[in-house]
mmCIF file of C-alpha atoms in Angstrom:
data_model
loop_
_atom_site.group_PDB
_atom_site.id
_atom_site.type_symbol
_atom_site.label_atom_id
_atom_site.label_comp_id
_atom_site.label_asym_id
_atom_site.label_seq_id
_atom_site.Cartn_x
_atom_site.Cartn_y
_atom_site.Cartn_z
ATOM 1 C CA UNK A 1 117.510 10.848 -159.215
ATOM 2 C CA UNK A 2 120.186 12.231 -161.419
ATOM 3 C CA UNK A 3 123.139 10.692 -162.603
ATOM 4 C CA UNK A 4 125.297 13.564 -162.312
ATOM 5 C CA UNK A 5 124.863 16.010 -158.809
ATOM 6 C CA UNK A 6 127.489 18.967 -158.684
ATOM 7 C CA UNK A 7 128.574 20.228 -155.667
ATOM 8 C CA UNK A 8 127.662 23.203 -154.917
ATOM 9 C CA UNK A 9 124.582 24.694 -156.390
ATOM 10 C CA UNK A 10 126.345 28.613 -156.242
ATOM 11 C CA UNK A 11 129.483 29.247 -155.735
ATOM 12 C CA UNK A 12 130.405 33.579 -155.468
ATOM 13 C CA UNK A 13 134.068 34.722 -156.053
ATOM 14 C CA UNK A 14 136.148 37.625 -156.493
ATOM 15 C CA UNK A 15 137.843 38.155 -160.004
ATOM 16 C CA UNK A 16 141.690 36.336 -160.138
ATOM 17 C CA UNK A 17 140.524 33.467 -157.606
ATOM 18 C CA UNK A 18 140.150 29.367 -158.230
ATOM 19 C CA UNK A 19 136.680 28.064 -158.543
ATOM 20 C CA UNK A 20 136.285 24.172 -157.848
ATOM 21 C CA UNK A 21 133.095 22.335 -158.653
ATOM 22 C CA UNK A 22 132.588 18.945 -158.352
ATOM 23 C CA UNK A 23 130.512 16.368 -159.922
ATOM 24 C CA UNK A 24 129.048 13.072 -158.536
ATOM 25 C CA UNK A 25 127.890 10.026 -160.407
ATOM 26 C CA UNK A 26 126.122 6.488 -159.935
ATOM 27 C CA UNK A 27 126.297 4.410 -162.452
ATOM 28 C CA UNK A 28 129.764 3.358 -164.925
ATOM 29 C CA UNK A 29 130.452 5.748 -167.501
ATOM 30 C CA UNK A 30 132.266 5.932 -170.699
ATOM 31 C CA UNK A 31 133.161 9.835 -170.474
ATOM 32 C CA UNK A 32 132.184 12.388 -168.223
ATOM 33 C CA UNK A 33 132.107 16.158 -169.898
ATOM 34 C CA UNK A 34 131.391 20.057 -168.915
ATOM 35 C CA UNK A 35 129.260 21.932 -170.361
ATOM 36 C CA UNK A 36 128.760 26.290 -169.474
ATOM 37 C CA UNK A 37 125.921 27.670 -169.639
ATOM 38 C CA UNK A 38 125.102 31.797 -169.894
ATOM 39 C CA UNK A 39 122.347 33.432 -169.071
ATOM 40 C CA UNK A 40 119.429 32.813 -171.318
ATOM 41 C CA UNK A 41 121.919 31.183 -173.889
ATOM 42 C CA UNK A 42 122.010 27.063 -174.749
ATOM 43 C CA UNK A 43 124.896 24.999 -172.806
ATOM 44 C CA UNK A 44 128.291 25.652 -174.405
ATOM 45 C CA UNK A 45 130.944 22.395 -174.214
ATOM 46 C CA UNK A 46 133.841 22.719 -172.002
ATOM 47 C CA UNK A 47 135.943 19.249 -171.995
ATOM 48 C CA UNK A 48 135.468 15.899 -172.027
ATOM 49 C CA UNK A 49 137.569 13.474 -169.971
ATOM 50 C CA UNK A 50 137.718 9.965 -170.657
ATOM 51 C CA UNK A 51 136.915 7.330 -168.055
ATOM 52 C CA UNK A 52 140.473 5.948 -168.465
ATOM 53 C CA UNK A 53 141.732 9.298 -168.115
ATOM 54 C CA UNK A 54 142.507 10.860 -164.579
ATOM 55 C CA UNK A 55 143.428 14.828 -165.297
ATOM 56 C CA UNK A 56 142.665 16.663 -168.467
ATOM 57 C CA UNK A 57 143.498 20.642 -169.433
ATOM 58 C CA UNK A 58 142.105 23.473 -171.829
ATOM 59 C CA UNK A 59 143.708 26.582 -170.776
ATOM 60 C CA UNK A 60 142.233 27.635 -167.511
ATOM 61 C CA UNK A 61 140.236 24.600 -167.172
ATOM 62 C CA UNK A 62 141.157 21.658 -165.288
ATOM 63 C CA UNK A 63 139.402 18.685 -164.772
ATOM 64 C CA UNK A 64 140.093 15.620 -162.854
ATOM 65 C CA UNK A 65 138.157 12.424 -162.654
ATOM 66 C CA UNK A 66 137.657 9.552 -160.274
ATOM 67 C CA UNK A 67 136.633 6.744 -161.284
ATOM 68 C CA UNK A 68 137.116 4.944 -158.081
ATOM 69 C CA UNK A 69 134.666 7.560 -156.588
ATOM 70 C CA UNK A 70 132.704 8.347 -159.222
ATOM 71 C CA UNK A 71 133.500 12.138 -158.727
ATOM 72 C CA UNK A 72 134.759 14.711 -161.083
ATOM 73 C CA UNK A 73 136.095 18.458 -160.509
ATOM 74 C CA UNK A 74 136.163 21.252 -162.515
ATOM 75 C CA UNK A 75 138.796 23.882 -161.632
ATOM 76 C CA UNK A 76 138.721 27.081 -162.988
ATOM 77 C CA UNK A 77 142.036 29.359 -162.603
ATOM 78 C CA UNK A 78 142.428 32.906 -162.575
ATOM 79 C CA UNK A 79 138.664 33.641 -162.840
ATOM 80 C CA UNK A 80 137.292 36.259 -164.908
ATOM 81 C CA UNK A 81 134.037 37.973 -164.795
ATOM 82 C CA UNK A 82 133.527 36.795 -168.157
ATOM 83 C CA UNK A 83 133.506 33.043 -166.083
ATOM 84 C CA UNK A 84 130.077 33.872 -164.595
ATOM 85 C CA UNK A 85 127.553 30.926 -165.670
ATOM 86 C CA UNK A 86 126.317 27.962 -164.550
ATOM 87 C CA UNK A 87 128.418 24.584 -165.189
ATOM 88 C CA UNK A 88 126.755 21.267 -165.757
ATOM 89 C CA UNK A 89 128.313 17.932 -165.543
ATOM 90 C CA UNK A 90 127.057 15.038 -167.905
ATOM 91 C CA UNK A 91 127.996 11.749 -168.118
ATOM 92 C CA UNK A 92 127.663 9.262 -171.236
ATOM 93 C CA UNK A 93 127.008 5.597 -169.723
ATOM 94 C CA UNK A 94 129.361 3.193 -170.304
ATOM 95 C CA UNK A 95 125.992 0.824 -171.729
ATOM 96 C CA UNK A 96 122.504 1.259 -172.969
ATOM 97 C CA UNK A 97 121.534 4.312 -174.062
ATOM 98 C CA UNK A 98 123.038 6.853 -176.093
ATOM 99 C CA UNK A 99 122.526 10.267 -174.594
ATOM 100 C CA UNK A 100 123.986 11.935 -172.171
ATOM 101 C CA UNK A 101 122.739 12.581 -168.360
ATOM 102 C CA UNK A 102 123.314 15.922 -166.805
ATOM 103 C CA UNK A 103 123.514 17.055 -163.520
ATOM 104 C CA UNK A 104 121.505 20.068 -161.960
ATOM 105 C CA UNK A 105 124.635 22.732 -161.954
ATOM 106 C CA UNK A 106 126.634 24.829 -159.860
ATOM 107 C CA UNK A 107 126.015 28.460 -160.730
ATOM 108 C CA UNK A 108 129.338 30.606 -160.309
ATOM 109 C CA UNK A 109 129.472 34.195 -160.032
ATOM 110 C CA UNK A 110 132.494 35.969 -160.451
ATOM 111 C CA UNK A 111 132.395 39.579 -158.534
ATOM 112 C CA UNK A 112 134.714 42.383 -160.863
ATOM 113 C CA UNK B 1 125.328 27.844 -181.925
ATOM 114 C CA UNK B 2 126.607 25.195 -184.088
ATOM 115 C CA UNK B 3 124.286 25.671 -187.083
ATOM 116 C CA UNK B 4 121.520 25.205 -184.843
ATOM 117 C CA UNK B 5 118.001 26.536 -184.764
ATOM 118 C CA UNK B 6 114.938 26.453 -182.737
ATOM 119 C CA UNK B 7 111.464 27.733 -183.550
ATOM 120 C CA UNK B 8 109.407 29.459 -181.762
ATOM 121 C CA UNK B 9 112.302 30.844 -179.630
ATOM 122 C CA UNK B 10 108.885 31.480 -177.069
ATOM 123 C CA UNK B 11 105.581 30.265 -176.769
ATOM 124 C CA UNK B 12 102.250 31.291 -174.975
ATOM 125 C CA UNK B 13 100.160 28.782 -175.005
ATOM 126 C CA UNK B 14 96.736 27.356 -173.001
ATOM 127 C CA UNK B 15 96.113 24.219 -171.500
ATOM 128 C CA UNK B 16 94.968 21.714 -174.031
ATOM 129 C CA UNK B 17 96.061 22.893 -177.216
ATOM 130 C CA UNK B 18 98.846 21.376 -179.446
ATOM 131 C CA UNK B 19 102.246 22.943 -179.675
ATOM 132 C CA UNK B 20 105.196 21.715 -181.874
ATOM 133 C CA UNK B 21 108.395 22.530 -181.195
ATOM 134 C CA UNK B 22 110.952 22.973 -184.328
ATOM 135 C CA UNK B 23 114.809 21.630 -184.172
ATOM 136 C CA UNK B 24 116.705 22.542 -187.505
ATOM 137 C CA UNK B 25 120.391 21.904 -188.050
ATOM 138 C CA UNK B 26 122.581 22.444 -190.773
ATOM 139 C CA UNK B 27 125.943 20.134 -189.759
ATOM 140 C CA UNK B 28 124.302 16.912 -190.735
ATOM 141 C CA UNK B 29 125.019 15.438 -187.316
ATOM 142 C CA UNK B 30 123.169 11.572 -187.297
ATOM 143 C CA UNK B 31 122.240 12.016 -183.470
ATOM 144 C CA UNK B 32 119.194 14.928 -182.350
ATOM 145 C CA UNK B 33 118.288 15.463 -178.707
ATOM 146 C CA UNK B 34 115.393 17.031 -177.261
ATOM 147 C CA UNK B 35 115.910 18.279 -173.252
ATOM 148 C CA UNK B 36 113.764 20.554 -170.888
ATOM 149 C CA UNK B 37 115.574 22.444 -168.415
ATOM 150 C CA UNK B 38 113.607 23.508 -165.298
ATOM 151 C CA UNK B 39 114.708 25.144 -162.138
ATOM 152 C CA UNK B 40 116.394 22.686 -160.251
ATOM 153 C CA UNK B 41 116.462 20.237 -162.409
ATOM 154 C CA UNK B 42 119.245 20.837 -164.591
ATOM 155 C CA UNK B 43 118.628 19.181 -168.057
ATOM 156 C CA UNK B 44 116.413 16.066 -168.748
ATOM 157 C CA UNK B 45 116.155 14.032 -172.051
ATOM 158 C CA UNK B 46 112.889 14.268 -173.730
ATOM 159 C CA UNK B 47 113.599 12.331 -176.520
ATOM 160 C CA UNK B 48 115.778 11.889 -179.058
ATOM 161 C CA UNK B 49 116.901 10.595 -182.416
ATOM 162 C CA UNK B 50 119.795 7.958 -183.949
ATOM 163 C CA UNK B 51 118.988 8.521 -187.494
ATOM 164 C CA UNK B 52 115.583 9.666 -189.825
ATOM 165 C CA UNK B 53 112.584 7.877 -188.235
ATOM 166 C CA UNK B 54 114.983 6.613 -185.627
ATOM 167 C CA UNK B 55 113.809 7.973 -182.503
ATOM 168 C CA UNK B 56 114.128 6.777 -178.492
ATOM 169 C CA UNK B 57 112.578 7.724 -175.283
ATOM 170 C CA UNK B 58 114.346 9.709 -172.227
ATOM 171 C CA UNK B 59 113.477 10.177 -168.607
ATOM 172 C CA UNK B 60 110.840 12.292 -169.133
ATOM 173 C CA UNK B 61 109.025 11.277 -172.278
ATOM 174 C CA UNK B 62 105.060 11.057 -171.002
ATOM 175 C CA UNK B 63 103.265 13.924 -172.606
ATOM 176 C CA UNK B 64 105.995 14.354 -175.514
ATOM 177 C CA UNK B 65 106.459 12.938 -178.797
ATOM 178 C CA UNK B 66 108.453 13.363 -181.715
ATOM 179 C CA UNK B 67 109.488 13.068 -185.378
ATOM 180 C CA UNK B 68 112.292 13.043 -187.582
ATOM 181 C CA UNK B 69 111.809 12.919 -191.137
ATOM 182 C CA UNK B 70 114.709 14.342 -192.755
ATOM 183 C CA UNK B 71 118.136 14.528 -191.077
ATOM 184 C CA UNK B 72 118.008 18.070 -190.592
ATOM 185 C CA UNK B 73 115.030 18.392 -188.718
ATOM 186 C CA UNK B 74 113.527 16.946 -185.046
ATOM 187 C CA UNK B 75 110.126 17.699 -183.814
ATOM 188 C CA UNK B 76 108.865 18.101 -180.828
ATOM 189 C CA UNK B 77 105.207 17.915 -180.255
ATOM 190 C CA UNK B 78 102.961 18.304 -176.984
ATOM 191 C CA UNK B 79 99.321 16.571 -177.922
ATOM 192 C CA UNK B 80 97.924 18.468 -175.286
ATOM 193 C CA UNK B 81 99.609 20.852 -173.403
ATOM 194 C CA UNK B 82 99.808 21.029 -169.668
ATOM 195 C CA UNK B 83 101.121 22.972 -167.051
ATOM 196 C CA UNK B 84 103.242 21.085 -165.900
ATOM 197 C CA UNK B 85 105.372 21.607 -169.258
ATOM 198 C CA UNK B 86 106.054 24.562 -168.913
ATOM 199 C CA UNK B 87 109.799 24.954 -169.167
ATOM 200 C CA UNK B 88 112.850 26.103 -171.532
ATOM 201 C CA UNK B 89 113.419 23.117 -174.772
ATOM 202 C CA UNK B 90 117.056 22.529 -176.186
ATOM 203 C CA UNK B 91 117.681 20.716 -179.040
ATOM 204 C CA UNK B 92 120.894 19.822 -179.246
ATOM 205 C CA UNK B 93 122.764 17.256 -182.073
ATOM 206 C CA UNK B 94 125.733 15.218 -181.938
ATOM 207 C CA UNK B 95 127.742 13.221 -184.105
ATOM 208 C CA UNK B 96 129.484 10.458 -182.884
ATOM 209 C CA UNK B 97 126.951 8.039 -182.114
ATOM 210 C CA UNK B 98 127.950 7.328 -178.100
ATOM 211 C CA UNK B 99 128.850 3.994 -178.955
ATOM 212 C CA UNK B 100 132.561 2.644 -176.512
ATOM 213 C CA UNK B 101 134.586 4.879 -178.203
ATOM 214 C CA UNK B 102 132.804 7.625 -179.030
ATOM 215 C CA UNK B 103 132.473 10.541 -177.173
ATOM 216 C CA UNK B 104 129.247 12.348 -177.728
ATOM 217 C CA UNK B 105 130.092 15.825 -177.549
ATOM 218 C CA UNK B 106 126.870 17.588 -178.421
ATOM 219 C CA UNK B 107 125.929 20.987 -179.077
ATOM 220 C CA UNK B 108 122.882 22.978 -178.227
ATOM 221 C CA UNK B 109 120.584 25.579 -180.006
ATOM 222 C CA UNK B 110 119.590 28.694 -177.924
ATOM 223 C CA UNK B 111 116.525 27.026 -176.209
ATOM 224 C CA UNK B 112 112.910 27.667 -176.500
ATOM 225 C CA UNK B 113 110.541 29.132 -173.600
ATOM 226 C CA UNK B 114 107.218 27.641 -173.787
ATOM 227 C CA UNK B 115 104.847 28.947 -171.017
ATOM 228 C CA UNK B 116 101.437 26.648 -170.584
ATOM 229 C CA UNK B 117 98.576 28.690 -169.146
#
């Protein structure tokens, strides 16, 4: 199963709203990052939050992390159709092996 | 993309034949990652590579294997191709090595679509 699930698979919006995924994870990690993804393109890195960290920002970007849970968020502010793509979630263990695991994505679509 | 390149960008292919897959970076990064991305799915790690001739398994190595004999390039090679493999490949390199403390950002080339008849 994966180590990363994000919650939910689509997510539609109209342009100027919030759009809130969220991540889940099993196993201890060391960080937890975000990665976009357009169309037919490779995955582009968001942000990368810490496992001692809690809340981290990049301009519209907002990402909080749980440890406690082993959940993450991703909110997006003030969406833009530009936005549209799907968002994947990967976690670096906190042990073992080197690469990252990523979840399966939340594809957003943000309606002009 | 990072200085990043994949060749073939896409593939036909039939059932049985070899197919290598071509990773080629120019940022010197130590760390080279091979993934599949299928519907569904997400991203899985093929395998990947912690230096030249330093390689590792992933989750879904059976079928796969790979070589890295100068820093700059990772190869990906299907013996016999299946079905079954039929998917999107991204490389993608890093270059801190994902040890406590490092962070393992990585960055991806533009993918290549390999279709298995």
């Amino acid at each position: 199963s994966q180590q990363g699930e994000e919650d939910p698979q689509a997510l539609s919006i109209q342009e100027g709203e919030n759009a809130t995924m969220n991540c889940s994870y099993k196993t201890s990690i060391n960080n937890l990052q975000w990665y976009r993804q357009n169309s037919g393109r490779g995955l582009v890195h968001l942000i990368l939050i810490r496992s001692n960290e809690r809340e981290k920002h990049s301009g519209r970007l907002r990402v909080t992390l749980d440890t406690s849970k082993k959940s993450s968020s991703l909110l997006i502010t003030a969406s833009r159709a530009a936005d549209t793509a799907s968002y994947f979630c990967a976690t670096k263990r906190d042990t073992g092996r080197r690469a990252l695991t990523f979840g399966s994505g939340t594809r957003l679509q943000v309606q002009p | 993309d990072a200085g990043i390149t994949q060749s073939p960008r896409h593939k036909v292919t039939e059932t049985g034949t070899p197919v290598t897959l071509r990773c080629h970076q120019t940022e010197n990064h130590r760390y080279m990652y091979w993934y599949r991305q299928d519907p569904g799915h997400g991203l899985r790690l093929i395998h990947y590579s912690y230096g030249v001739k330093d390689t590792d398994k992933g989750e879904v190595s059976d079928g796969y294997s790979v070589s890295r004999s100068k820093t700059e390039d990772f190869l990906l090679t299907l013996e016999s191709a299946t079905s079954s493999q039929t998917s999107v490949y991204f490389c993608a390199i890093s270059e801190t090595s994902g040890r406590v403390g490092g962070y393992n950002e990585q960055f991806f080339g533009p993918g290549t679509r390999l279709t298995v008849l």
